[in-house]
């Protein structure tokens, strides 16, 4: 029974990261619409889709109790509000990056993200790093600096994506809420702002949601809710069933797929500078991933034993 559960967990988690990896293909279908408008639709329709999930799964009463407990707890309310704003920024930058030919840089952001999470853990949660993790962080920093120096500008898309998603993960850790309820409440908080923006856009006659004249685009905008929620639901299901180290390995599926799409399909440049920077970051991630396993711990233990007194 345990093996079957593990296989299901791996399939769900891998499916989530694979879908996230291919998400740029979806955003390209609505690239003629502004990133802000796509974001607003993504928020609204994700909220609608998640509410349907809550009702169908007969969790409405539990959901209401969760909302009430958050309203009564000032720290929780602040945390989940901050999380909703941070993930909205992440979504906006990601949509903009894809539709402005920065998919390679976006993939860099999601490669760097685990290392940003390490830094936030040290600064905020006062977590301790071992020497392997410190080495990984230094290698990743060199990779980012290499791009900054050679291109003459900071890879802000990559850093914004990494930092915003890292902050989102930190806030989710500090505010423990059921993953399904979490996304529902986060989108609920920003849905009024999204609806206000959409009503303004459509009152000006510039909105992209034209069901009568362009039903395909309208349906694609509605579909942004499912494109947001389905991978998250798969991830939540998979993460419960498999070890954290396995989740850590699978998370590199998404940026790897994005990188391949950016270079091969969207024909974005991938220069020698990119290759050097990515090599530093890939090396950092290899060390970081191994540092979470027993392999490097055993190696460190052997070195300590063999060290002369």
PDB file of C-alpha atoms in Angstrom:
ATOM      1  CA  UNK A   1       0.000   0.000   0.000  1.00  0.00           C
ATOM      2  CA  UNK A   2       2.874   2.378   0.895  1.00  0.00           C
ATOM      3  CA  UNK A   3       4.563   1.942  -2.498  1.00  0.00           C
ATOM      4  CA  UNK A   4       1.351   2.763  -4.348  1.00  0.00           C
ATOM      5  CA  UNK A   5       0.898   5.908  -2.267  1.00  0.00           C
ATOM      6  CA  UNK A   6       4.482   6.966  -2.958  1.00  0.00           C
ATOM      7  CA  UNK A   7       3.993   6.454  -6.693  1.00  0.00           C
ATOM      8  CA  UNK A   8       0.815   8.547  -6.611  1.00  0.00           C
ATOM      9  CA  UNK A   9       2.618  11.239  -4.633  1.00  0.00           C
ATOM     10  CA  UNK A  10       5.488  11.369  -7.134  1.00  0.00           C
ATOM     11  CA  UNK A  11       3.037  11.496 -10.061  1.00  0.00           C
ATOM     12  CA  UNK A  12       1.031  14.332  -8.480  1.00  0.00           C
ATOM     13  CA  UNK A  13       4.060  16.423  -7.502  1.00  0.00           C
ATOM     14  CA  UNK A  14       5.852  15.815 -10.809  1.00  0.00           C
ATOM     15  CA  UNK A  15       2.628  16.616 -12.676  1.00  0.00           C
ATOM     16  CA  UNK A  16       2.368  19.933 -10.830  1.00  0.00           C
ATOM     17  CA  UNK A  17       5.924  20.991 -11.697  1.00  0.00           C
ATOM     18  CA  UNK A  18       5.578  19.823 -15.314  1.00  0.00           C
ATOM     19  CA  UNK A  19       2.388  21.875 -15.706  1.00  0.00           C
ATOM     20  CA  UNK A  20       4.132  24.894 -14.151  1.00  0.00           C
ATOM     21  CA  UNK A  21       6.999  24.369 -16.585  1.00  0.00           C
ATOM     22  CA  UNK A  22       4.686  24.443 -19.606  1.00  0.00           C
ATOM     23  CA  UNK A  23       2.642  27.396 -18.307  1.00  0.00           C
ATOM     24  CA  UNK A  24       4.494  29.894 -20.594  1.00  0.00           C
ATOM     25  CA  UNK A  25       2.730  28.244 -23.551  1.00  0.00           C
ATOM     26  CA  UNK A  26      -0.590  29.271 -22.016  1.00  0.00           C
ATOM     27  CA  UNK A  27       0.448  32.880 -21.364  1.00  0.00           C
ATOM     28  CA  UNK A  28       1.679  33.183 -24.951  1.00  0.00           C
ATOM     29  CA  UNK A  29      -1.885  32.516 -26.132  1.00  0.00           C
ATOM     30  CA  UNK A  30      -3.006  35.790 -24.509  1.00  0.00           C
ATOM     31  CA  UNK A  31       0.180  37.800 -25.036  1.00  0.00           C
ATOM     32  CA  UNK A  32      -1.720  40.542 -26.925  1.00  0.00           C
ATOM     33  CA  UNK A  33      -3.506  41.393 -23.649  1.00  0.00           C
ATOM     34  CA  UNK A  34      -1.674  43.452 -21.019  1.00  0.00           C
ATOM     35  CA  UNK A  35      -0.034  41.521 -18.185  1.00  0.00           C
ATOM     36  CA  UNK A  36      -2.081  43.473 -15.623  1.00  0.00           C
ATOM     37  CA  UNK A  37      -5.362  42.471 -17.249  1.00  0.00           C
ATOM     38  CA  UNK A  38      -4.313  38.820 -17.534  1.00  0.00           C
ATOM     39  CA  UNK A  39      -3.297  38.932 -13.854  1.00  0.00           C
ATOM     40  CA  UNK A  40      -6.687  40.370 -12.867  1.00  0.00           C
ATOM     41  CA  UNK A  41      -8.486  37.594 -14.738  1.00  0.00           C
ATOM     42  CA  UNK A  42      -6.170  34.996 -13.224  1.00  0.00           C
ATOM     43  CA  UNK A  43      -7.021  36.205  -9.703  1.00  0.00           C
ATOM     44  CA  UNK A  44     -10.786  36.360 -10.269  1.00  0.00           C
ATOM     45  CA  UNK A  45     -11.139  33.033 -12.077  1.00  0.00           C
ATOM     46  CA  UNK A  46      -8.765  31.252  -9.688  1.00  0.00           C
ATOM     47  CA  UNK A  47     -10.997  32.427  -6.833  1.00  0.00           C
ATOM     48  CA  UNK A  48     -14.138  31.225  -8.656  1.00  0.00           C
ATOM     49  CA  UNK A  49     -12.537  27.834  -9.431  1.00  0.00           C
ATOM     50  CA  UNK A  50     -11.299  27.381  -5.850  1.00  0.00           C
ATOM     51  CA  UNK A  51     -14.729  28.262  -4.442  1.00  0.00           C
ATOM     52  CA  UNK A  52     -16.251  25.585  -6.698  1.00  0.00           C
ATOM     53  CA  UNK A  53     -13.693  23.083  -5.324  1.00  0.00           C
ATOM     54  CA  UNK A  54     -14.550  24.062  -1.725  1.00  0.00           C
ATOM     55  CA  UNK A  55     -18.301  23.628  -2.346  1.00  0.00           C
ATOM     56  CA  UNK A  56     -18.011  20.364  -4.334  1.00  0.00           C
ATOM     57  CA  UNK A  57     -15.709  18.835  -1.696  1.00  0.00           C
ATOM     58  CA  UNK A  58     -18.311  19.784   0.954  1.00  0.00           C
ATOM     59  CA  UNK A  59     -15.822  21.900   2.909  1.00  0.00           C
ATOM     60  CA  UNK A  60     -17.894  25.117   2.890  1.00  0.00           C
ATOM     61  CA  UNK A  61     -18.582  25.111   6.656  1.00  0.00           C
ATOM     62  CA  UNK A  62     -14.954  24.348   7.485  1.00  0.00           C
ATOM     63  CA  UNK A  63     -13.882  27.091   5.073  1.00  0.00           C
ATOM     64  CA  UNK A  64     -16.148  29.620   6.812  1.00  0.00           C
ATOM     65  CA  UNK A  65     -14.678  28.690  10.198  1.00  0.00           C
ATOM     66  CA  UNK A  66     -11.153  29.104   8.780  1.00  0.00           C
ATOM     67  CA  UNK A  67     -12.047  32.575   7.454  1.00  0.00           C
ATOM     68  CA  UNK A  68     -13.497  33.588  10.828  1.00  0.00           C
ATOM     69  CA  UNK A  69     -10.399  32.384  12.703  1.00  0.00           C
ATOM     70  CA  UNK A  70      -8.171  34.396  10.347  1.00  0.00           C
ATOM     71  CA  UNK A  71     -10.282  37.541  10.780  1.00  0.00           C
ATOM     72  CA  UNK A  72     -10.020  37.208  14.574  1.00  0.00           C
ATOM     73  CA  UNK A  73      -6.255  36.632  14.498  1.00  0.00           C
ATOM     74  CA  UNK A  74      -4.529  39.883  13.517  1.00  0.00           C
ATOM     75  CA  UNK A  75      -1.181  38.248  12.798  1.00  0.00           C
ATOM     76  CA  UNK A  76      -2.749  35.557  10.615  1.00  0.00           C
ATOM     77  CA  UNK A  77      -4.803  38.149   8.736  1.00  0.00           C
ATOM     78  CA  UNK A  78      -1.728  40.304   8.130  1.00  0.00           C
ATOM     79  CA  UNK A  79       0.309  37.277   7.031  1.00  0.00           C
ATOM     80  CA  UNK A  80      -2.216  35.920   4.539  1.00  0.00           C
ATOM     81  CA  UNK A  81      -2.907  39.428   3.171  1.00  0.00           C
ATOM     82  CA  UNK A  82       0.825  39.924   2.654  1.00  0.00           C
ATOM     83  CA  UNK A  83       1.004  36.476   0.997  1.00  0.00           C
ATOM     84  CA  UNK A  84      -1.815  37.398  -1.400  1.00  0.00           C
ATOM     85  CA  UNK A  85      -0.043  40.626  -2.416  1.00  0.00           C
ATOM     86  CA  UNK A  86       3.352  38.945  -2.809  1.00  0.00           C
ATOM     87  CA  UNK A  87       2.016  36.088  -4.957  1.00  0.00           C
ATOM     88  CA  UNK A  88       0.117  38.629  -7.090  1.00  0.00           C
ATOM     89  CA  UNK A  89       3.402  40.451  -7.739  1.00  0.00           C
ATOM     90  CA  UNK A  90       5.029  37.109  -8.606  1.00  0.00           C
ATOM     91  CA  UNK A  91       2.244  36.245 -11.069  1.00  0.00           C
ATOM     92  CA  UNK A  92       2.385  39.695 -12.669  1.00  0.00           C
ATOM     93  CA  UNK A  93       6.164  39.601 -13.204  1.00  0.00           C
ATOM     94  CA  UNK A  94       5.946  36.033 -14.553  1.00  0.00           C
ATOM     95  CA  UNK A  95       3.174  36.837 -17.063  1.00  0.00           C
ATOM     96  CA  UNK A  96       5.006  39.986 -18.153  1.00  0.00           C
ATOM     97  CA  UNK A  97       8.306  38.085 -18.502  1.00  0.00           C
ATOM     98  CA  UNK A  98       6.792  35.351 -20.679  1.00  0.00           C
ATOM     99  CA  UNK A  99       4.962  37.786 -22.954  1.00  0.00           C
ATOM    100  CA  UNK A 100       7.989  40.059 -23.313  1.00  0.00           C
ATOM    101  CA  UNK A 101      10.461  37.300 -24.248  1.00  0.00           C
ATOM    102  CA  UNK A 102      12.155  36.836 -20.874  1.00  0.00           C
ATOM    103  CA  UNK A 103      11.367  33.139 -20.392  1.00  0.00           C
ATOM    104  CA  UNK A 104      15.064  32.228 -19.964  1.00  0.00           C
ATOM    105  CA  UNK A 105      15.454  34.859 -17.258  1.00  0.00           C
ATOM    106  CA  UNK A 106      12.226  33.676 -15.618  1.00  0.00           C
ATOM    107  CA  UNK A 107      13.618  30.139 -15.492  1.00  0.00           C
ATOM    108  CA  UNK A 108      16.748  31.551 -13.821  1.00  0.00           C
ATOM    109  CA  UNK A 109      14.492  33.073 -11.159  1.00  0.00           C
ATOM    110  CA  UNK A 110      12.940  29.738 -10.284  1.00  0.00           C
ATOM    111  CA  UNK A 111      16.347  28.055 -10.197  1.00  0.00           C
ATOM    112  CA  UNK A 112      17.562  30.736  -7.761  1.00  0.00           C
ATOM    113  CA  UNK A 113      14.370  30.585  -5.646  1.00  0.00           C
ATOM    114  CA  UNK A 114      15.422  27.691  -3.330  1.00  0.00           C
ATOM    115  CA  UNK A 115      18.601  29.595  -2.470  1.00  0.00           C
ATOM    116  CA  UNK A 116      16.618  32.762  -1.716  1.00  0.00           C
ATOM    117  CA  UNK A 117      14.480  30.629   0.594  1.00  0.00           C
ATOM    118  CA  UNK A 118      17.678  29.533   2.389  1.00  0.00           C
ATOM    119  CA  UNK A 119      18.670  33.189   2.900  1.00  0.00           C
ATOM    120  CA  UNK A 120      15.217  34.113   4.209  1.00  0.00           C
ATOM    121  CA  UNK A 121      15.334  31.131   6.561  1.00  0.00           C
ATOM    122  CA  UNK A 122      18.629  32.387   7.993  1.00  0.00           C
ATOM    123  CA  UNK A 123      17.579  36.055   8.236  1.00  0.00           C
ATOM    124  CA  UNK A 124      14.005  35.603   9.498  1.00  0.00           C
ATOM    125  CA  UNK A 125      13.764  32.161  11.089  1.00  0.00           C
ATOM    126  CA  UNK A 126      17.379  32.165  12.361  1.00  0.00           C
ATOM    127  CA  UNK A 127      18.057  28.795  10.729  1.00  0.00           C
ATOM    128  CA  UNK A 128      21.625  27.501  10.669  1.00  0.00           C
ATOM    129  CA  UNK A 129      23.457  26.649   7.446  1.00  0.00           C
ATOM    130  CA  UNK A 130      26.050  23.937   7.015  1.00  0.00           C
ATOM    131  CA  UNK A 131      29.185  24.608   4.945  1.00  0.00           C
ATOM    132  CA  UNK A 132      27.688  22.913   1.847  1.00  0.00           C
ATOM    133  CA  UNK A 133      24.695  25.245   1.885  1.00  0.00           C
ATOM    134  CA  UNK A 134      26.930  28.290   2.372  1.00  0.00           C
ATOM    135  CA  UNK A 135      29.022  27.128  -0.593  1.00  0.00           C
ATOM    136  CA  UNK A 136      25.874  26.674  -2.697  1.00  0.00           C
ATOM    137  CA  UNK A 137      24.706  30.188  -1.877  1.00  0.00           C
ATOM    138  CA  UNK A 138      28.124  31.660  -2.822  1.00  0.00           C
ATOM    139  CA  UNK A 139      28.133  29.812  -6.174  1.00  0.00           C
ATOM    140  CA  UNK A 140      24.635  31.063  -7.023  1.00  0.00           C
ATOM    141  CA  UNK A 141      25.646  34.631  -6.117  1.00  0.00           C
ATOM    142  CA  UNK A 142      28.632  34.389  -8.467  1.00  0.00           C
ATOM    143  CA  UNK A 143      26.286  33.198 -11.232  1.00  0.00           C
ATOM    144  CA  UNK A 144      23.939  36.170 -10.798  1.00  0.00           C
ATOM    145  CA  UNK A 145      26.843  38.644 -10.527  1.00  0.00           C
ATOM    146  CA  UNK A 146      28.353  37.235 -13.735  1.00  0.00           C
ATOM    147  CA  UNK A 147      25.190  38.128 -15.657  1.00  0.00           C
ATOM    148  CA  UNK A 148      24.952  41.531 -13.978  1.00  0.00           C
ATOM    149  CA  UNK A 149      28.549  42.475 -14.851  1.00  0.00           C
ATOM    150  CA  UNK A 150      28.528  41.186 -18.444  1.00  0.00           C
ATOM    151  CA  UNK A 151      25.101  42.499 -19.433  1.00  0.00           C
ATOM    152  CA  UNK A 152      25.505  45.745 -17.507  1.00  0.00           C
ATOM    153  CA  UNK A 153      22.173  45.359 -15.717  1.00  0.00           C
ATOM    154  CA  UNK A 154      20.729  43.395 -12.826  1.00  0.00           C
ATOM    155  CA  UNK A 155      18.573  40.403 -13.956  1.00  0.00           C
ATOM    156  CA  UNK A 156      15.622  41.998 -12.175  1.00  0.00           C
ATOM    157  CA  UNK A 157      13.002  39.629 -13.620  1.00  0.00           C
ATOM    158  CA  UNK A 158      14.840  36.614 -12.187  1.00  0.00           C
ATOM    159  CA  UNK A 159      15.472  38.287  -8.833  1.00  0.00           C
ATOM    160  CA  UNK A 160      11.907  39.600  -8.488  1.00  0.00           C
ATOM    161  CA  UNK A 161      10.492  36.144  -9.223  1.00  0.00           C
ATOM    162  CA  UNK A 162      12.905  34.438  -6.823  1.00  0.00           C
ATOM    163  CA  UNK A 163      12.441  36.954  -4.001  1.00  0.00           C
ATOM    164  CA  UNK A 164       8.640  37.225  -4.320  1.00  0.00           C
ATOM    165  CA  UNK A 165       8.173  33.444  -4.408  1.00  0.00           C
ATOM    166  CA  UNK A 166      10.665  33.038  -1.555  1.00  0.00           C
ATOM    167  CA  UNK A 167       8.732  35.576   0.537  1.00  0.00           C
ATOM    168  CA  UNK A 168       5.481  33.812  -0.348  1.00  0.00           C
ATOM    169  CA  UNK A 169       6.898  30.502   0.873  1.00  0.00           C
ATOM    170  CA  UNK A 170       8.107  32.160   4.088  1.00  0.00           C
ATOM    171  CA  UNK A 171       4.703  33.743   4.750  1.00  0.00           C
ATOM    172  CA  UNK A 172       2.962  30.407   4.085  1.00  0.00           C
ATOM    173  CA  UNK A 173       5.292  28.795   6.628  1.00  0.00           C
ATOM    174  CA  UNK A 174       4.551  31.482   9.213  1.00  0.00           C
ATOM    175  CA  UNK A 175       0.774  31.386   8.583  1.00  0.00           C
ATOM    176  CA  UNK A 176      -0.259  27.749   8.587  1.00  0.00           C
ATOM    177  CA  UNK A 177      -3.448  27.385   6.512  1.00  0.00           C
ATOM    178  CA  UNK A 178      -4.811  24.415   4.542  1.00  0.00           C
ATOM    179  CA  UNK A 179      -3.405  24.715   0.983  1.00  0.00           C
ATOM    180  CA  UNK A 180      -6.836  24.697  -0.699  1.00  0.00           C
ATOM    181  CA  UNK A 181      -8.246  27.251   1.743  1.00  0.00           C
ATOM    182  CA  UNK A 182      -5.028  29.258   1.524  1.00  0.00           C
ATOM    183  CA  UNK A 183      -5.265  29.909  -2.220  1.00  0.00           C
ATOM    184  CA  UNK A 184      -9.023  30.537  -1.937  1.00  0.00           C
ATOM    185  CA  UNK A 185      -8.560  33.162   0.786  1.00  0.00           C
ATOM    186  CA  UNK A 186      -5.540  34.749  -0.913  1.00  0.00           C
ATOM    187  CA  UNK A 187      -7.448  35.216  -4.169  1.00  0.00           C
ATOM    188  CA  UNK A 188     -10.537  36.353  -2.217  1.00  0.00           C
ATOM    189  CA  UNK A 189      -8.500  39.181  -0.655  1.00  0.00           C
ATOM    190  CA  UNK A 190      -7.272  40.583  -3.996  1.00  0.00           C
ATOM    191  CA  UNK A 191     -10.374  39.753  -6.098  1.00  0.00           C
ATOM    192  CA  UNK A 192     -12.128  43.092  -5.280  1.00  0.00           C
ATOM    193  CA  UNK A 193      -9.055  44.995  -6.569  1.00  0.00           C
ATOM    194  CA  UNK A 194      -8.935  42.781  -9.687  1.00  0.00           C
ATOM    195  CA  UNK A 195     -12.673  43.297 -10.357  1.00  0.00           C
ATOM    196  CA  UNK A 196     -12.331  47.065  -9.931  1.00  0.00           C
ATOM    197  CA  UNK A 197      -9.449  47.090 -12.424  1.00  0.00           C
ATOM    198  CA  UNK A 198     -11.357  44.936 -14.932  1.00  0.00           C
ATOM    199  CA  UNK A 199     -14.488  47.084 -14.685  1.00  0.00           C
ATOM    200  CA  UNK A 200     -12.366  50.185 -15.363  1.00  0.00           C
ATOM    201  CA  UNK A 201     -10.677  48.550 -18.361  1.00  0.00           C
ATOM    202  CA  UNK A 202     -13.972  47.371 -19.854  1.00  0.00           C
ATOM    203  CA  UNK A 203     -15.733  50.677 -19.265  1.00  0.00           C
ATOM    204  CA  UNK A 204     -12.989  52.245 -21.404  1.00  0.00           C
ATOM    205  CA  UNK A 205     -13.696  49.684 -24.141  1.00  0.00           C
ATOM    206  CA  UNK A 206     -10.145  48.309 -24.063  1.00  0.00           C
ATOM    207  CA  UNK A 207     -10.773  45.023 -22.239  1.00  0.00           C
ATOM    208  CA  UNK A 208      -9.675  41.748 -23.809  1.00  0.00           C
ATOM    209  CA  UNK A 209     -12.651  39.751 -22.509  1.00  0.00           C
ATOM    210  CA  UNK A 210     -15.039  39.934 -25.474  1.00  0.00           C
ATOM    211  CA  UNK A 211     -17.226  36.838 -25.307  1.00  0.00           C
ATOM    212  CA  UNK A 212     -19.359  37.788 -28.326  1.00  0.00           C
ATOM    213  CA  UNK A 213     -16.571  38.885 -30.692  1.00  0.00           C
ATOM    214  CA  UNK A 214     -13.660  36.736 -29.490  1.00  0.00           C
ATOM    215  CA  UNK A 215     -14.988  33.756 -27.465  1.00  0.00           C
ATOM    216  CA  UNK A 216     -11.693  31.810 -27.694  1.00  0.00           C
ATOM    217  CA  UNK A 217      -9.702  34.524 -25.904  1.00  0.00           C
ATOM    218  CA  UNK A 218     -12.518  34.987 -23.394  1.00  0.00           C
ATOM    219  CA  UNK A 219     -12.440  31.258 -22.587  1.00  0.00           C
ATOM    220  CA  UNK A 220      -8.644  31.335 -22.316  1.00  0.00           C
ATOM    221  CA  UNK A 221      -8.939  34.138 -19.747  1.00  0.00           C
ATOM    222  CA  UNK A 222     -11.502  32.103 -17.795  1.00  0.00           C
ATOM    223  CA  UNK A 223      -9.141  29.140 -18.053  1.00  0.00           C
ATOM    224  CA  UNK A 224      -6.394  31.050 -16.213  1.00  0.00           C
ATOM    225  CA  UNK A 225      -8.222  30.076 -13.026  1.00  0.00           C
ATOM    226  CA  UNK A 226      -7.859  26.366 -13.757  1.00  0.00           C
ATOM    227  CA  UNK A 227      -4.271  26.857 -14.984  1.00  0.00           C
ATOM    228  CA  UNK A 228      -3.503  28.400 -11.592  1.00  0.00           C
ATOM    229  CA  UNK A 229      -5.413  26.025  -9.333  1.00  0.00           C
ATOM    230  CA  UNK A 230      -4.870  22.572 -10.868  1.00  0.00           C
ATOM    231  CA  UNK A 231      -1.056  22.447 -10.468  1.00  0.00           C
ATOM    232  CA  UNK A 232      -1.406  23.735  -6.904  1.00  0.00           C
ATOM    233  CA  UNK A 233      -3.966  21.045  -6.025  1.00  0.00           C
ATOM    234  CA  UNK A 234      -1.714  18.374  -7.567  1.00  0.00           C
ATOM    235  CA  UNK A 235       1.252  19.725  -5.612  1.00  0.00           C
ATOM    236  CA  UNK A 236      -0.681  19.788  -2.338  1.00  0.00           C
ATOM    237  CA  UNK A 237      -1.755  16.173  -2.886  1.00  0.00           C
ATOM    238  CA  UNK A 238       1.746  15.024  -3.872  1.00  0.00           C
ATOM    239  CA  UNK A 239       3.671  16.876  -1.166  1.00  0.00           C
ATOM    240  CA  UNK A 240       1.692  15.058   1.565  1.00  0.00           C
ATOM    241  CA  UNK A 241       2.744  11.654   0.241  1.00  0.00           C
ATOM    242  CA  UNK A 242       6.449  11.998  -0.544  1.00  0.00           C
ATOM    243  CA  UNK A 243       9.572  13.112   1.380  1.00  0.00           C
ATOM    244  CA  UNK A 244      10.590  16.787   1.280  1.00  0.00           C
ATOM    245  CA  UNK A 245      13.888  15.802  -0.388  1.00  0.00           C
ATOM    246  CA  UNK A 246      11.921  14.314  -3.293  1.00  0.00           C
ATOM    247  CA  UNK A 247       9.870  17.521  -3.591  1.00  0.00           C
ATOM    248  CA  UNK A 248      13.158  19.448  -3.627  1.00  0.00           C
ATOM    249  CA  UNK A 249      14.399  17.374  -6.559  1.00  0.00           C
ATOM    250  CA  UNK A 250      11.152  17.551  -8.546  1.00  0.00           C
ATOM    251  CA  UNK A 251      10.934  21.352  -8.235  1.00  0.00           C
ATOM    252  CA  UNK A 252      13.692  21.722 -10.851  1.00  0.00           C
ATOM    253  CA  UNK A 253      11.414  20.224 -13.521  1.00  0.00           C
ATOM    254  CA  UNK A 254       9.577  23.545 -13.948  1.00  0.00           C
ATOM    255  CA  UNK A 255      12.514  25.917 -14.613  1.00  0.00           C
ATOM    256  CA  UNK A 256      14.226  23.287 -16.780  1.00  0.00           C
ATOM    257  CA  UNK A 257      11.156  22.999 -19.020  1.00  0.00           C
ATOM    258  CA  UNK A 258      10.884  26.803 -19.095  1.00  0.00           C
ATOM    259  CA  UNK A 259      14.537  27.124 -20.107  1.00  0.00           C
ATOM    260  CA  UNK A 260      14.116  24.598 -22.933  1.00  0.00           C
ATOM    261  CA  UNK A 261      10.981  26.403 -24.160  1.00  0.00           C
ATOM    262  CA  UNK A 262      12.712  29.777 -24.001  1.00  0.00           C
ATOM    263  CA  UNK A 263      15.733  28.672 -26.011  1.00  0.00           C
ATOM    264  CA  UNK A 264      14.301  26.136 -28.470  1.00  0.00           C
ATOM    265  CA  UNK A 265      10.716  27.291 -29.017  1.00  0.00           C
ATOM    266  CA  UNK A 266      10.750  31.021 -28.348  1.00  0.00           C
ATOM    267  CA  UNK A 267      14.297  31.467 -29.770  1.00  0.00           C
ATOM    268  CA  UNK A 268      15.501  33.615 -26.886  1.00  0.00           C
ATOM    269  CA  UNK A 269      19.281  34.168 -26.732  1.00  0.00           C
ATOM    270  CA  UNK A 270      21.346  31.790 -24.622  1.00  0.00           C
ATOM    271  CA  UNK A 271      24.895  33.109 -24.746  1.00  0.00           C
ATOM    272  CA  UNK A 272      28.176  31.949 -23.246  1.00  0.00           C
ATOM    273  CA  UNK A 273      27.508  34.357 -20.366  1.00  0.00           C
ATOM    274  CA  UNK A 274      24.167  32.638 -19.743  1.00  0.00           C
ATOM    275  CA  UNK A 275      25.842  29.233 -19.863  1.00  0.00           C
ATOM    276  CA  UNK A 276      28.525  30.243 -17.319  1.00  0.00           C
ATOM    277  CA  UNK A 277      25.946  31.787 -14.963  1.00  0.00           C
ATOM    278  CA  UNK A 278      23.557  28.850 -15.237  1.00  0.00           C
ATOM    279  CA  UNK A 279      26.452  26.414 -14.664  1.00  0.00           C
ATOM    280  CA  UNK A 280      27.309  28.178 -11.396  1.00  0.00           C
ATOM    281  CA  UNK A 281      23.640  28.079 -10.358  1.00  0.00           C
ATOM    282  CA  UNK A 282      23.132  24.440 -11.420  1.00  0.00           C
ATOM    283  CA  UNK A 283      26.250  23.510  -9.421  1.00  0.00           C
ATOM    284  CA  UNK A 284      24.873  25.425  -6.442  1.00  0.00           C
ATOM    285  CA  UNK A 285      21.546  23.601  -6.699  1.00  0.00           C
ATOM    286  CA  UNK A 286      23.259  20.215  -6.960  1.00  0.00           C
ATOM    287  CA  UNK A 287      25.203  20.917  -3.768  1.00  0.00           C
ATOM    288  CA  UNK A 288      22.104  22.336  -2.059  1.00  0.00           C
ATOM    289  CA  UNK A 289      19.980  19.307  -3.004  1.00  0.00           C
ATOM    290  CA  UNK A 290      22.674  16.869  -1.843  1.00  0.00           C
ATOM    291  CA  UNK A 291      23.089  18.833   1.400  1.00  0.00           C
ATOM    292  CA  UNK A 292      19.500  17.868   2.252  1.00  0.00           C
ATOM    293  CA  UNK A 293      20.343  14.170   1.925  1.00  0.00           C
ATOM    294  CA  UNK A 294      22.453  11.908   4.121  1.00  0.00           C
ATOM    295  CA  UNK A 295      25.247  11.630   1.534  1.00  0.00           C
ATOM    296  CA  UNK A 296      27.097  14.855   2.338  1.00  0.00           C
ATOM    297  CA  UNK A 297      26.359  14.484   6.059  1.00  0.00           C
ATOM    298  CA  UNK A 298      28.115  11.101   6.026  1.00  0.00           C
ATOM    299  CA  UNK A 299      31.005  12.579   4.036  1.00  0.00           C
ATOM    300  CA  UNK A 300      31.333  15.402   6.561  1.00  0.00           C
ATOM    301  CA  UNK A 301      31.274  12.865   9.386  1.00  0.00           C
ATOM    302  CA  UNK A 302      34.089  10.832   7.789  1.00  0.00           C
ATOM    303  CA  UNK A 303      36.230  13.937   7.344  1.00  0.00           C
ATOM    304  CA  UNK A 304      35.775  14.814  11.026  1.00  0.00           C
ATOM    305  CA  UNK A 305      36.796  11.281  12.060  1.00  0.00           C
ATOM    306  CA  UNK A 306      39.857  11.254   9.780  1.00  0.00           C
ATOM    307  CA  UNK A 307      40.957  14.771  10.781  1.00  0.00           C
ATOM    308  CA  UNK A 308      44.232  14.659  12.806  1.00  0.00           C
ATOM    309  CA  UNK A 309      43.956  15.794  16.415  1.00  0.00           C
TER     310      UNK A 309
END
